[in-house]
mmCIF file of C-alpha atoms in Angstrom:
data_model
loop_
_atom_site.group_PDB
_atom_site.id
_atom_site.type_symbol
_atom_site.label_atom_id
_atom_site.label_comp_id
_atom_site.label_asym_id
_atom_site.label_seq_id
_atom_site.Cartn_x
_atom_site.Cartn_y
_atom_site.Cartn_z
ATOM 1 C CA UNK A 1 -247.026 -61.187 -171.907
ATOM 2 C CA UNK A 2 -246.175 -58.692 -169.383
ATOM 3 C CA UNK A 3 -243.314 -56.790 -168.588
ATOM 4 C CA UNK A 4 -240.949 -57.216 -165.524
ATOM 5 C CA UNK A 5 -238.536 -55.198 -163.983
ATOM 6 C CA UNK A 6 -235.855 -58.028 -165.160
ATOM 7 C CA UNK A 7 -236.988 -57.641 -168.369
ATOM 8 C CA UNK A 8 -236.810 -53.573 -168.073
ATOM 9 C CA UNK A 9 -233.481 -54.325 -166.259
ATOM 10 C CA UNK A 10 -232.238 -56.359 -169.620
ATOM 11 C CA UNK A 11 -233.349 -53.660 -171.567
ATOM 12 C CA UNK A 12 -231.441 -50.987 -170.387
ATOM 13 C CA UNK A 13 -228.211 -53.186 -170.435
ATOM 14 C CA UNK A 14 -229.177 -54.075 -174.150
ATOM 15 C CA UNK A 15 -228.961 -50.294 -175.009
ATOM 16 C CA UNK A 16 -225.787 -49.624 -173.713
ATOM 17 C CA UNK A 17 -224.558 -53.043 -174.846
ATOM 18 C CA UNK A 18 -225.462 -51.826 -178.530
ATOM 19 C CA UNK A 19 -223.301 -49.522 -178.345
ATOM 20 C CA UNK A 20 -225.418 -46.234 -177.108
ATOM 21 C CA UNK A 21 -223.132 -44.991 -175.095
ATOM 22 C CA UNK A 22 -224.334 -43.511 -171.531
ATOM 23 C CA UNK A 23 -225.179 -39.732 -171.645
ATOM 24 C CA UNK A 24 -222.987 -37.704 -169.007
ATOM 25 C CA UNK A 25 -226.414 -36.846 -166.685
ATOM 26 C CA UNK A 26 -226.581 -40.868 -166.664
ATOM 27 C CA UNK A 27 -223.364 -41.347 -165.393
ATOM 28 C CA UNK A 28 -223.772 -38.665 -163.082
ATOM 29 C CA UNK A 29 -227.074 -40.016 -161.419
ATOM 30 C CA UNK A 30 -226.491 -43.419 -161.290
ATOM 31 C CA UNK A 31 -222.693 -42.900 -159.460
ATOM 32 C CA UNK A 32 -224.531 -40.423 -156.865
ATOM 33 C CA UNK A 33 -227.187 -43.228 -156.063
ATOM 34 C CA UNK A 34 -224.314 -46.003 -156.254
ATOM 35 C CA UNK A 35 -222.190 -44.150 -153.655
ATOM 36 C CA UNK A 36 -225.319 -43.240 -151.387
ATOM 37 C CA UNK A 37 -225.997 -46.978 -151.141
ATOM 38 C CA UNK A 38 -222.887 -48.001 -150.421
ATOM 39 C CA UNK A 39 -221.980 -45.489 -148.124
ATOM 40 C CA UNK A 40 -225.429 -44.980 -146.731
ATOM 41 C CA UNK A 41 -224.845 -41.338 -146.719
ATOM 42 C CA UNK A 42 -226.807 -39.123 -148.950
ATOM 43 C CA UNK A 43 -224.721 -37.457 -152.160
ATOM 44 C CA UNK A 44 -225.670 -34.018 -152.000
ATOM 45 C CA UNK A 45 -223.973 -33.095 -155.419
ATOM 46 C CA UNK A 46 -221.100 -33.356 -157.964
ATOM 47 C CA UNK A 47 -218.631 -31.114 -157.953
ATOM 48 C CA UNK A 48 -216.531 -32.180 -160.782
ATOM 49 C CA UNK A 49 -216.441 -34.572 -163.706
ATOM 50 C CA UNK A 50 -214.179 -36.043 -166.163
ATOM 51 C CA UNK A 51 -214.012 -38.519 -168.798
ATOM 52 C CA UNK A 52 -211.140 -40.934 -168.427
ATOM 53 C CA UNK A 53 -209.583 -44.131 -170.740
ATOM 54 C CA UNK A 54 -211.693 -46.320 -169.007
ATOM 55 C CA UNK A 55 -214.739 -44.055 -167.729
ATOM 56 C CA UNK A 56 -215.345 -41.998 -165.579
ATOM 57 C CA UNK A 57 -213.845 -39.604 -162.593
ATOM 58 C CA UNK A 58 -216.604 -37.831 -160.345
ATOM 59 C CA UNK A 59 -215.834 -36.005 -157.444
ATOM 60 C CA UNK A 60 -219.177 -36.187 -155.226
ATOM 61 C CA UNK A 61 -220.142 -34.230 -151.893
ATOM 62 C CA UNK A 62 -221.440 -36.429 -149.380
ATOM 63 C CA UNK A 63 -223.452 -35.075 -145.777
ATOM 64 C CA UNK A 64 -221.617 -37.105 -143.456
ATOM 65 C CA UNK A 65 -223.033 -36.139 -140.037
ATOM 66 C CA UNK A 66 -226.396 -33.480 -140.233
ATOM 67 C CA UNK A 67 -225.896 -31.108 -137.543
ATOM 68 C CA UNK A 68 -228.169 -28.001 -136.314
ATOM 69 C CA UNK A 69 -227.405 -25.504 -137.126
ATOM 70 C CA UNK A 70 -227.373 -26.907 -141.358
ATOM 71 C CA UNK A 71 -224.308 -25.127 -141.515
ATOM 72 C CA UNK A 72 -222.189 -26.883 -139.100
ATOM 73 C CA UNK A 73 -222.786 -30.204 -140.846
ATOM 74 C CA UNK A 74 -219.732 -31.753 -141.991
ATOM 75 C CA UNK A 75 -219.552 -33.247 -145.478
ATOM 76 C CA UNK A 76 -217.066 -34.713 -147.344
ATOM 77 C CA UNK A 77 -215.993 -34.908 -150.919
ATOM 78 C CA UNK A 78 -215.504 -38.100 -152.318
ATOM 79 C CA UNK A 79 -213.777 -39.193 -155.597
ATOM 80 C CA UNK A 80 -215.620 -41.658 -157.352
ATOM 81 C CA UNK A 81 -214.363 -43.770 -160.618
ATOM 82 C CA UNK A 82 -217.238 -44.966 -162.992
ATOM 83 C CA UNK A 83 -216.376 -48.126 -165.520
ATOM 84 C CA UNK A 84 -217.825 -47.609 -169.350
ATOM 85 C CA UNK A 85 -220.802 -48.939 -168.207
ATOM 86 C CA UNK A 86 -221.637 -46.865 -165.424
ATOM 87 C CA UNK A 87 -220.678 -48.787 -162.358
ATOM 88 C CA UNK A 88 -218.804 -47.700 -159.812
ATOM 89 C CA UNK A 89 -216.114 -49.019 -159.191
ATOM 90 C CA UNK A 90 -214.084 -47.284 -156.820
ATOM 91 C CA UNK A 91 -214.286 -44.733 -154.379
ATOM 92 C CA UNK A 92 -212.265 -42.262 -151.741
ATOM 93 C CA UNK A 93 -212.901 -39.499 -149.212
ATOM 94 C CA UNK A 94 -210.736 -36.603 -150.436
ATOM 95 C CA UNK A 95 -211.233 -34.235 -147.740
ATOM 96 C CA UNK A 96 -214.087 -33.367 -145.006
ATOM 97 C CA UNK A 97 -215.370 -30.087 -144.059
ATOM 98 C CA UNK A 98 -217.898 -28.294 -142.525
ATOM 99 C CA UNK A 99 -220.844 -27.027 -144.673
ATOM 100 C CA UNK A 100 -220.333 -22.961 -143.352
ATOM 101 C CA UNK A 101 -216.675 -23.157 -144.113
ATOM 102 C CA UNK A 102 -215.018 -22.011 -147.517
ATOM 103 C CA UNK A 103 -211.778 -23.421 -148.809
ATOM 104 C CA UNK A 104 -208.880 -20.915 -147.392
ATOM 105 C CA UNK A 105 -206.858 -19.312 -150.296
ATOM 106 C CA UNK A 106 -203.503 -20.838 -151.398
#
């Protein structure tokens, strides 16, 4: 008998069922590709990453509008809470920016 994507699907939800618990680069890919799809924007990165209670905190940068030049494009940092399973299940824009501009100083 064959294998299926449901049945490959089961059997990564079986592993973290069992208790393996999801290694950080997990969490970390499967939020950026979560948030892209919802968003429909691409998640360029992560910029930071916590463990909470219940999860996860992520803050992700998102390219909101691609401009030419590259470094005019605005992006946008997002902050992303991931359950103990590694869904998403919240997000926020934090602030948006262009991609040539630094933070000023406090």
């Amino acid at each position: 008998m064959g294998r299926t994507a449901e049945n490959e699907d089961n059997e990564e939800s079986d592993d973290t069922q069992q208790g393996r618990p999801l290694r950080s680069v997990e969490v970390l890919r499967t939020a950026r590709e979560q948030l892209a799809e919802l968003t429909g924007m691409t998640a360029e990165a992560v910029s930071s990453f916590a463990r909470t209670q219940d999860g996860w905190r992520l803050v992700v940068e998102v390219l909101e509008l691609a401009r030419v030049p590259d470094t005019t494009s605005l992006l946008a940092s997002y902050e992303v809470e991931v359950d103990s399973d590694g869904e998403l299940t919240s997000y926020r824009r934090t602030r948006r920016y262009e991609r040539g501009r630094a933070d000023r100083p406090s």
